[in-house]
């Protein structure tokens, strides 16, 4: 099993198309006269074209604008960016944004410029002349926001440069990278604590989407923010629907799931190994799906090309190991599928969280089976770590399995894992189709006693397949050779199908009533099996249902409607599609992702409300002053022609 590594830092997708007025060429950007906004709300409305703040945004922004420090924990898609961008637009000076995701800086800066914000970045991918121009602009006070990678910020030259100009706020994005125990630790982040002394009086924000309270405290400590106010948002992602189904024929199930997605829907399929990524992507391509592989074993230029196509084109399905994802802030990812079990709930939450950043309905789908449990238990067994380490991996896996096997709301389970309470959500498979439970005591006893007999009478141990054959009374060569048809339990489980038995074994493994051992995943009893054999431990089991909620079980082509228009009325569809075509053309011309021109929600609002004048355009969410000037006329023409 090759566990994939993250792509090398500084890896940037190639930009297709020619640069244009809103391209990221720093030297060519227009520089309008400086303008400060009287209030945060005025900035929100004028620059972003949004009506109102969401959740705790207003409070956070007020606190920072008044000069206070904050630590912000908000899920992906929660709206962290405006929390530091708006104070930077309201306060005097330039807002400094520390971000480890160099690959993202281009697009973040492009998105800001598209809204008329004077933004730039400094990182290692830049030509010296471009960097020098950004430095001059900063010193001249002509930048609202400056993005810097931590390794650059930690150099004396950069710090001196910044001290010669004026900073309005300092935002430390992905602040959990400062945590030495976290999975994204970056040594450069440790140096960021010094910013407090270097820039006294400049308010600082630490932002992250990582949920654990321990990370939270560590951030405030290491970044030297003892006075900071802490804002912890709910980690719920209500627009993501969770679905987990038993793995029977994974390829067919995945294909059916993908075909149930609307046309043009972009998504990610996660697999554990590079080999499985390559094979799955190749298979999907033979089925007419625009799937691309991504893992650390591919060369940098292939990875860059695939990432760029995923970001810039409609409907690309990225089949990837976990090497893909960190720092992908494509807002319109409509689904995330897992064809292998993630190793922890944290991983699952983070990976599924890449869907639906734009708040639009999205899906998190997973197929999970007996093989996953056996394989992961074996990987933990064979991992080189010490006992404590293995125990921790085991706990992570147990929590993940509990989520898979729960008969209660998935979201409730997920949020509960992060210490947040919630009621049943109504938007997960178990809420939508409550699973039936059945009494699995007798089958469990039949299985356990077969294992015991083989062990006692013959000193043998077997994996799931052969045990099921014995229980179902199959006539295989192996059974004949071993004389297993003479066992007392031979054929006593013929009332259940092979699939039923796999479900029973999977659930017993998930609960630790069975353990899988060694390279072949042979099954053995655990400390808690005795209670089942004696009948004192009840064994309620979940009845597996395949293809719940239209996710699987059907052929057909990908839905006719486009992903983003699914909730639009029939009459508004043609206009929506016309606007989408216009947007694609405009984005291609500028060489930027489509969402930088307009997000899906904005296109939908345009198709619904059909504004007929420049003034009416201003009322559409996501159209600020700059975009109204840049695209107003074109959009009105598309609407008029519809
Ligand atoms: P995060 O960085 O927390 O993942 P973003 O800052 O990228 O989230 O915001 C997620 C989405 O929500 C973006 O599309 C953004 O434009 C939108 N958004 C943020 N704040 C608001 C708001 N007050 N009103 C409407 N949309 C908003
Ligand atoms: Zn639910």
XYZ file of C-alpha atoms and ligand atoms in Angstrom:
670
model
C 0.000 0.000 0.000
C 1.547 3.264 -1.019
C 0.350 6.085 1.124
C 0.448 9.175 -0.959
C 2.419 12.272 -0.150
C 1.358 15.830 -0.749
C 2.537 17.452 -3.963
C 5.693 19.521 -3.665
C 5.232 23.028 -2.476
C 5.347 25.836 -4.916
C 3.544 23.741 -7.471
C 1.361 25.981 -9.580
C -1.116 25.023 -12.258
C -0.227 26.393 -15.662
C -2.422 29.238 -16.794
C -4.153 28.692 -20.058
C -5.288 31.518 -22.229
C -3.687 34.912 -22.535
C -3.409 37.287 -19.652
C -5.838 40.131 -19.710
C -6.895 43.130 -17.720
C -7.906 40.940 -14.838
C -5.082 38.427 -15.225
C -2.580 38.133 -12.429
C 0.284 39.922 -14.161
C 0.988 42.311 -11.308
C 2.669 44.925 -13.451
C -0.271 45.371 -15.782
C -3.061 45.691 -13.234
C -4.996 48.942 -13.275
C -4.543 51.037 -10.172
C -7.567 53.155 -9.384
C -7.284 55.866 -6.783
C -7.307 54.513 -3.223
C -10.737 54.248 -1.719
C -11.655 53.354 1.829
C -15.121 52.285 2.837
C -16.928 54.030 5.634
C -18.306 50.804 7.124
C -17.750 47.080 6.697
C -21.292 46.693 5.362
C -20.668 49.301 2.683
C -17.582 47.336 1.612
C -19.538 44.072 1.564
C -22.219 45.547 -0.648
C -20.063 47.611 -2.969
C -17.172 45.221 -3.465
C -18.751 41.776 -3.227
C -22.344 42.612 -4.036
C -23.630 40.697 -0.966
C -26.553 42.023 1.080
C -25.665 40.998 4.585
C -23.038 39.332 6.706
C -23.378 35.688 7.574
C -23.119 34.115 10.986
C -20.392 35.698 13.048
C -18.736 37.572 10.190
C -19.994 40.980 11.316
C -18.825 40.521 14.883
C -15.416 39.242 13.832
C -14.950 42.096 11.382
C -16.012 44.736 13.913
C -13.597 43.376 16.483
C -10.668 43.343 14.048
C -11.514 46.696 12.509
C -11.406 48.162 16.011
C -7.890 46.727 16.423
C -8.526 43.416 18.234
C -7.035 39.990 17.572
C -9.205 36.975 16.744
C -8.906 33.216 16.347
C -11.544 31.984 13.901
C -12.613 28.359 13.503
C -15.049 28.093 10.652
C -15.738 25.205 8.312
C -14.739 25.316 4.680
C -17.193 27.493 2.804
C -18.138 29.316 5.986
C -16.909 32.639 4.643
C -13.562 33.229 6.322
C -12.088 35.350 3.543
C -14.233 38.429 4.028
C -13.357 38.355 7.746
C -9.895 39.661 6.929
C -10.487 41.194 3.504
C -13.056 43.687 4.735
C -11.034 45.014 7.696
C -8.214 45.462 5.176
C -10.523 47.528 2.966
C -11.803 49.631 5.833
C -8.591 50.259 7.795
C -5.663 52.317 6.516
C -2.757 50.360 5.064
C -2.332 46.985 3.383
C -3.759 43.732 4.708
C -1.124 41.008 4.898
C -2.354 37.463 4.269
C -0.090 34.576 5.174
C -1.046 31.457 3.265
C 0.888 28.242 2.678
C -1.024 27.445 -0.461
C 1.058 29.021 -3.167
C -0.945 27.262 -5.849
C -4.003 29.210 -4.711
C -2.566 32.691 -4.608
C -3.060 33.331 -8.330
C -6.743 32.562 -8.203
C -7.351 34.327 -4.891
C -5.715 37.470 -6.214
C -7.581 37.182 -9.522
C -10.890 36.832 -7.702
C -10.170 39.947 -5.637
C -9.113 41.970 -8.658
C -12.262 40.922 -10.459
C -14.068 42.723 -7.632
C -11.878 45.799 -7.993
C -9.689 45.107 -4.969
C -6.011 46.028 -5.340
C -4.417 42.689 -4.477
C -1.052 41.071 -5.191
C 1.164 38.288 -3.906
C 4.800 37.600 -3.194
C 6.028 34.039 -3.612
C 8.804 31.919 -5.008
C 7.103 31.340 -8.354
C 7.412 34.985 -9.362
C 9.909 36.589 -11.738
C 12.135 39.187 -10.029
C 10.689 42.079 -12.035
C 7.147 41.189 -11.043
C 8.176 40.893 -7.408
C 9.908 44.278 -7.518
C 6.737 45.860 -8.889
C 4.641 44.371 -6.101
C 7.129 45.703 -3.553
C 6.983 49.197 -5.029
C 3.185 49.119 -5.033
C 3.143 48.067 -1.420
C 5.495 50.841 -0.330
C 3.479 53.389 -2.294
C 0.380 52.344 -0.360
C -1.322 51.090 -3.506
C -2.269 47.627 -2.284
C -5.331 46.661 -0.282
C -4.178 43.074 0.203
C -0.846 41.323 -0.083
C -0.571 37.518 0.003
C 2.731 36.069 1.182
C 3.955 32.497 1.680
C 5.296 31.860 5.203
C 8.809 30.923 4.087
C 9.128 34.265 2.344
C 7.699 36.165 5.273
C 10.286 34.660 7.585
C 13.165 36.298 5.745
C 14.700 39.482 7.104
C 14.412 41.196 3.704
C 10.662 40.680 3.530
C 10.108 41.708 7.137
C 12.105 44.920 6.601
C 10.169 45.670 3.449
C 6.882 45.230 5.283
C 8.066 47.472 8.125
C 8.824 50.263 5.686
C 5.191 50.287 4.533
C 1.954 50.266 6.511
C -0.029 47.148 7.438
C -3.714 47.329 8.295
C -4.239 43.739 9.478
C -2.331 40.459 9.485
C -4.304 37.342 8.591
C -2.773 33.926 9.147
C -4.751 31.506 7.034
C -4.630 27.714 7.579
C -3.436 28.574 11.077
C -3.528 24.913 12.167
C -0.256 24.500 10.228
C 1.413 25.858 13.370
C 0.387 22.747 15.293
C 3.270 20.326 15.573
C 0.937 17.427 16.206
C -1.337 18.169 13.301
C -1.070 16.541 9.903
C -0.320 19.794 8.072
C 2.502 21.043 10.265
C 4.761 23.600 8.569
C 7.915 24.618 10.450
C 7.736 28.076 8.860
C 4.541 28.751 10.770
C 6.403 28.655 14.068
C 8.194 31.863 13.075
C 4.889 33.715 12.715
C 4.632 34.273 16.472
C 7.291 36.983 16.083
C 4.918 39.115 14.034
C 3.387 40.352 17.287
C 6.622 42.139 18.214
C 7.481 43.241 14.705
C 4.132 44.855 14.076
C 2.722 46.046 17.377
C -0.717 47.562 17.076
C -1.592 45.680 13.886
C -4.580 43.428 14.622
C -4.085 39.775 13.772
C -6.462 37.003 12.705
C -5.699 33.300 12.841
C -8.115 31.289 10.692
C -8.625 27.587 10.210
C -11.203 24.982 9.292
C -9.643 22.371 11.583
C -12.021 21.591 14.355
C -10.346 20.025 17.359
C -10.209 22.162 20.538
C -6.576 21.169 21.167
C -5.443 22.681 17.863
C -7.433 25.748 18.702
C -5.577 26.410 21.958
C -2.254 25.608 20.398
C -2.808 28.193 17.669
C -3.412 31.020 20.131
C -0.386 29.992 22.155
C 2.137 29.561 19.390
C 1.051 32.614 17.463
C 1.262 34.654 20.670
C -2.311 35.835 20.701
C -3.253 35.665 24.389
C -5.788 38.491 24.101
C -7.498 37.161 21.015
C -11.244 36.632 20.971
C -12.165 33.147 19.849
C -14.949 32.486 17.395
C -15.975 28.882 16.879
C -18.627 28.334 14.232
C -20.690 25.211 13.865
C -18.890 22.652 11.771
C -22.046 21.585 10.087
C -22.103 21.732 6.304
C -25.861 21.641 5.788
C -25.682 21.732 1.996
C -23.692 18.488 1.861
C -25.775 15.329 1.773
C -23.983 12.313 3.244
C -24.500 8.829 1.817
C -22.655 5.664 2.683
C -23.558 2.397 1.025
C -22.187 -1.129 1.239
C -19.594 -2.013 -1.362
C -20.754 -4.807 -3.621
C -19.524 -4.032 -7.111
C -17.573 -0.851 -6.497
C -16.987 0.095 -10.123
C -20.607 -0.318 -11.124
C -21.764 1.506 -8.020
C -19.389 4.391 -8.649
C -20.433 4.612 -12.264
C -24.113 4.652 -11.343
C -23.446 7.339 -8.776
C -21.533 9.492 -11.274
C -24.276 9.037 -13.845
C -26.854 10.223 -11.361
C -24.992 13.527 -11.085
C -26.202 16.422 -13.218
C -24.391 17.335 -16.417
C -21.310 19.446 -15.958
C -20.947 18.565 -12.273
C -17.330 18.580 -11.156
C -16.241 16.221 -8.411
C -13.488 14.256 -6.744
C -13.263 10.482 -6.355
C -10.876 9.472 -3.589
C -9.091 6.112 -3.589
C -6.408 4.875 -1.228
C -3.684 3.702 -3.595
C -2.076 5.106 -6.704
C -2.793 1.915 -8.579
C -6.464 2.083 -7.781
C -6.531 5.742 -8.848
C -4.989 4.911 -12.225
C -7.271 1.942 -12.845
C -10.440 3.727 -11.771
C -9.714 6.793 -13.894
C -8.964 4.606 -16.927
C -12.162 2.615 -16.405
C -14.310 5.735 -16.068
C -12.831 7.123 -19.268
C -13.882 3.988 -21.130
C -17.385 4.737 -19.838
C -17.365 8.218 -21.329
C -16.702 10.120 -18.117
C -14.146 12.906 -18.249
C -12.023 11.452 -15.436
C -8.396 12.343 -14.744
C -5.966 10.663 -12.329
C -4.011 12.575 -9.695
C -1.442 11.204 -7.234
C 2.084 11.895 -6.087
C 3.488 9.269 -8.464
C 2.579 11.303 -11.549
C 5.114 13.826 -12.777
C 4.636 17.456 -11.826
C 3.548 18.638 -15.250
C 0.832 15.973 -15.570
C -0.451 16.808 -12.106
C -0.432 20.499 -12.935
C -2.287 19.928 -16.183
C -4.943 17.765 -14.543
C -5.437 20.187 -11.695
C -5.739 23.077 -14.082
C -8.346 21.242 -16.178
C -10.292 20.406 -13.034
C -10.292 24.034 -11.919
C -11.033 25.597 -15.258
C -13.325 23.241 -17.130
C -16.844 22.071 -16.449
C -17.598 18.531 -15.433
C -14.130 17.097 -14.828
C -14.007 14.189 -12.364
C -10.684 14.002 -10.544
C -9.788 10.510 -9.366
C -7.170 11.053 -6.697
C -5.341 9.963 -3.608
C -5.402 12.334 -0.656
C -2.397 14.052 -2.266
C -5.075 16.053 -4.067
C -7.258 18.525 -2.294
C -5.444 20.658 0.228
C -5.659 24.106 -1.193
C -8.228 23.381 -3.850
C -10.727 26.091 -3.259
C -12.858 25.525 -6.313
C -16.200 26.583 -4.874
C -18.435 24.542 -7.185
C -17.227 20.999 -6.522
C -20.592 19.198 -6.564
C -19.593 15.825 -5.123
C -16.874 13.935 -3.332
C -16.918 10.147 -3.619
C -14.877 7.694 -1.574
C -14.321 4.238 -3.008
C -12.098 3.256 -0.081
C -12.638 3.854 3.595
C -10.833 6.955 4.913
C -8.554 6.306 7.882
C -10.243 8.724 10.238
C -13.326 10.861 10.692
C -11.098 13.951 10.488
C -9.900 12.828 7.069
C -13.433 12.049 5.926
C -14.717 15.430 7.108
C -11.869 17.293 5.455
C -12.148 15.431 2.164
C -15.934 15.571 1.893
C -15.723 19.227 2.941
C -14.207 20.062 -0.423
C -17.687 19.720 -1.889
C -20.060 22.657 -1.974
C -17.983 25.537 -0.705
C -20.401 27.806 -2.536
C -23.248 26.634 -0.300
C -25.122 24.940 -3.143
C -26.488 21.388 -2.698
C -23.669 18.829 -2.910
C -23.102 15.138 -2.257
C -20.651 13.121 -0.221
C -20.939 9.491 -1.289
C -18.992 6.486 -0.118
C -18.976 2.773 -0.814
C -17.524 0.767 2.007
C -17.238 -2.955 2.611
C -15.836 -5.866 4.504
C -12.579 -5.730 2.532
C -11.954 -2.164 3.715
C -12.178 -3.163 7.353
C -9.894 -6.154 6.940
C -7.376 -4.182 4.912
C -7.206 -1.254 7.324
C -6.911 -3.445 10.386
C -4.069 -5.250 8.675
C -2.343 -1.993 7.748
C -2.485 -0.886 11.368
C -1.136 -4.249 12.508
C 1.762 -4.082 10.138
C 2.560 -0.404 10.613
C 5.990 0.266 12.086
C 4.792 2.426 15.006
C 4.760 1.418 18.690
C 1.759 0.163 20.658
C 0.403 3.589 21.547
C 0.636 4.693 17.953
C -1.215 1.617 16.726
C -3.817 2.067 19.387
C -4.453 5.598 18.207
C -4.817 4.453 14.605
C -7.220 1.797 15.834
C -9.339 4.396 17.622
C -9.450 6.545 14.506
C -10.621 3.571 12.480
C -13.229 2.595 15.092
C -14.743 6.083 14.975
C -14.853 5.946 11.184
C -16.538 2.528 11.280
C -19.067 3.759 13.806
C -20.007 6.504 11.363
C -20.393 3.955 8.563
C -22.515 1.540 10.573
C -24.674 3.985 12.480
C -28.427 3.620 12.214
C -28.815 7.212 13.428
C -28.195 10.475 11.544
C -24.739 10.586 9.910
C -24.396 14.316 10.480
C -25.223 13.933 14.146
C -22.502 11.319 14.439
C -20.021 13.479 12.540
C -20.666 16.627 14.536
C -20.713 14.642 17.754
C -17.215 13.468 16.928
C -16.120 17.118 16.941
C -17.934 17.765 20.198
C -20.895 19.593 18.665
C -24.476 18.620 19.332
C -27.163 18.463 16.674
C -30.527 16.923 15.971
C -31.263 14.571 13.053
C -30.499 16.504 9.864
C -32.997 15.284 7.300
C -30.270 15.429 4.661
C -28.335 12.179 4.955
C -29.142 8.659 3.829
C -30.168 7.404 7.252
C -32.467 10.376 7.834
C -33.983 10.149 4.362
C -34.465 6.374 4.436
C -34.111 5.150 8.013
C -32.351 1.786 7.852
C -34.078 -1.262 9.215
C -32.364 -3.184 11.933
C -32.578 -6.917 12.455
C -31.526 -9.331 15.146
C -28.182 -10.751 14.134
C -27.577 -12.869 17.225
C -28.219 -16.280 15.679
C -26.142 -15.703 12.522
C -23.359 -14.248 14.664
C -23.418 -17.355 16.862
C -23.332 -19.643 13.828
C -20.318 -17.811 12.470
C -18.445 -17.639 15.759
C -18.980 -21.310 16.490
C -17.712 -22.239 13.013
C -14.553 -20.282 13.732
C -14.213 -21.937 17.159
C -14.680 -25.446 15.747
C -12.131 -24.953 12.986
C -9.692 -23.659 15.559
C -10.267 -26.339 18.199
C -10.837 -29.373 16.066
C -8.319 -28.649 13.332
C -6.113 -25.777 14.429
C -7.193 -23.819 11.338
C -8.193 -20.231 10.636
C -9.802 -18.809 7.508
C -10.878 -15.561 5.917
C -14.454 -14.467 5.272
C -14.878 -16.124 1.866
C -14.252 -19.692 2.961
C -16.214 -19.298 6.186
C -19.212 -18.108 4.209
C -18.848 -21.120 1.897
C -18.941 -23.439 4.899
C -21.938 -21.721 6.450
C -23.864 -21.702 3.202
C -22.984 -25.323 2.446
C -21.152 -24.541 -0.773
C -19.565 -27.374 -2.759
C -16.138 -25.989 -3.533
C -12.886 -27.849 -4.159
C -11.425 -26.417 -1.023
C -14.305 -27.640 1.118
C -13.981 -31.118 -0.383
C -10.211 -31.202 0.056
C -10.377 -30.018 3.656
C -13.349 -32.198 4.488
C -15.140 -29.135 5.852
C -18.487 -30.576 4.780
C -18.142 -32.820 7.797
C -18.194 -29.892 10.204
C -21.300 -29.625 12.357
C -21.888 -26.076 11.171
C -21.621 -26.913 7.461
C -24.657 -25.510 5.706
C -26.348 -24.105 8.812
C -26.344 -20.590 7.341
C -27.935 -21.334 3.974
C -30.855 -19.050 4.881
C -28.668 -15.977 4.282
C -27.184 -14.953 0.933
C -23.475 -14.485 0.481
C -24.055 -10.733 0.474
C -25.967 -10.950 3.768
C -23.113 -12.863 5.325
C -20.584 -10.300 4.184
C -22.728 -7.633 5.781
C -22.890 -9.609 9.050
C -19.119 -10.138 9.123
C -18.398 -6.521 8.235
C -20.572 -5.275 11.084
C -19.119 -7.752 13.577
C -15.630 -6.609 12.583
C -16.610 -2.969 12.857
C -17.815 -3.573 16.408
C -14.825 -5.631 17.443
C -16.851 -8.821 17.964
C -14.534 -10.350 15.360
C -10.920 -9.544 14.595
C -9.057 -9.983 11.305
C -5.505 -11.252 11.560
C -2.386 -11.518 9.474
C -1.767 -11.041 5.833
C -4.823 -13.008 4.719
C -7.269 -11.386 7.092
C -8.171 -14.641 8.818
C -11.004 -14.173 11.270
C -10.744 -14.851 14.995
C -12.730 -14.247 18.147
C -12.128 -11.229 20.375
C -12.555 -10.624 24.106
C -16.187 -9.642 23.578
C -17.166 -12.636 21.456
C -17.967 -14.785 24.477
C -20.989 -12.653 25.334
C -22.375 -13.249 21.866
C -21.786 -16.994 21.996
C -23.544 -17.212 25.345
C -26.370 -15.033 24.070
C -25.949 -12.278 26.664
C -24.707 -9.622 24.192
C -27.434 -8.581 21.756
C -26.377 -8.112 18.118
C -28.694 -5.654 16.397
C -27.539 -5.265 12.801
C -28.189 -2.708 10.134
C -29.923 -4.048 7.052
C -27.908 -2.968 4.048
C -29.671 -1.118 1.312
C -28.090 -0.550 -2.042
C -28.377 2.565 -4.134
C -30.344 4.546 -1.601
C -31.656 7.883 -2.782
C -31.009 7.358 -6.475
C -27.289 7.164 -5.975
C -26.910 3.807 -7.613
C -28.619 0.960 -9.304
C -29.429 2.625 -12.574
C -27.757 3.092 -15.911
C -28.830 6.018 -17.989
C -26.793 9.031 -18.892
C -25.766 11.869 -16.680
C -28.821 13.995 -15.983
C -29.770 16.404 -18.684
C -29.914 19.426 -16.459
C -26.710 21.175 -15.570
C -25.481 20.855 -12.016
C -26.143 24.371 -10.899
C -29.560 24.760 -12.442
C -31.161 21.751 -10.791
C -33.251 23.921 -8.486
C -34.364 26.368 -11.184
C -37.824 26.379 -12.699
C -38.244 24.881 -16.176
C -38.876 28.304 -17.732
C -35.601 29.754 -16.468
C -33.431 26.895 -17.746
C -32.660 28.234 -21.219
C -31.559 31.602 -19.871
C -29.402 29.945 -17.261
C -27.702 27.878 -19.928
C -27.187 30.948 -22.111
C -25.590 32.773 -19.193
C -23.412 29.769 -18.465
C -22.203 29.683 -22.056
C -21.439 33.398 -21.930
C -19.539 32.918 -18.672
C -17.489 30.034 -20.084
C -16.493 32.144 -23.067
C -15.595 35.128 -20.883
C -13.553 32.974 -18.486
C -11.717 31.349 -21.375
C -10.912 34.747 -22.871
C -9.420 35.918 -19.582
C -7.752 32.612 -18.737
C -9.438 32.400 -15.337
C -11.763 29.789 -13.779
C -15.430 30.425 -14.514
C -16.312 31.139 -10.880
C -14.045 34.193 -10.907
C -16.379 35.763 -13.461
C -19.564 34.822 -11.556
C -20.479 32.032 -9.144
C -23.311 29.606 -9.936
C -25.570 31.214 -7.349
C -25.224 34.558 -9.130
C -26.066 33.042 -12.515
C -29.109 31.397 -11.011
C -30.287 34.654 -9.472
C -29.852 36.362 -12.857
C -31.911 33.679 -14.611
C -34.618 33.941 -11.967
C -34.913 37.709 -11.595
C -34.036 38.757 -15.150
C -32.795 42.251 -14.332
C -33.439 44.635 -17.203
C -31.242 47.601 -16.260
C -27.858 48.349 -14.713
C -29.629 49.480 -11.574
C -31.531 46.208 -11.257
C -28.282 44.294 -11.686
C -27.040 45.823 -8.457
C -29.688 43.903 -6.544
C -28.277 40.521 -7.595
C -26.126 38.781 -4.984
C -22.505 38.540 -6.097
C -22.494 41.563 -8.418
C -20.559 44.416 -6.882
C -19.655 47.743 -8.464
C -16.674 46.483 -10.414
C -18.430 43.496 -11.942
C -21.444 45.584 -12.850
C -19.136 47.883 -14.797
C -17.198 45.036 -16.368
C -20.023 42.669 -17.293
C -23.274 44.579 -16.834
C -23.829 45.371 -20.474
C -22.946 41.876 -21.690
C -25.194 40.195 -19.129
C -28.132 42.479 -19.909
C -27.678 41.637 -23.602
C -27.780 37.888 -22.876
C -30.944 38.365 -20.806
C -32.582 40.573 -23.445
C -31.852 38.003 -26.169
C -33.377 35.131 -24.182
P -13.863 29.761 3.470
O -12.577 30.494 3.181
O -14.291 29.859 4.881
O -13.844 28.342 2.980
P -14.965 31.604 1.585
O -14.444 32.825 2.195
O -14.284 31.085 0.368
O -15.029 30.438 2.658
O -16.522 31.801 1.310
C -17.324 30.750 0.818
C -18.364 31.273 -0.153
O -19.337 32.064 0.518
C -17.771 32.158 -1.221
O -18.372 31.820 -2.448
C -18.130 33.555 -0.762
O -18.196 34.455 -1.818
C -19.472 33.338 -0.099
N -19.792 34.323 0.952
C -19.012 34.666 1.997
N -19.625 35.592 2.777
C -20.834 35.824 2.212
C -21.958 36.677 2.546
N -21.933 37.460 3.633
N -23.020 36.658 1.721
C -23.049 35.864 0.618
N -22.036 35.049 0.258
C -20.943 35.015 1.037
Zn -29.148 13.008 9.009
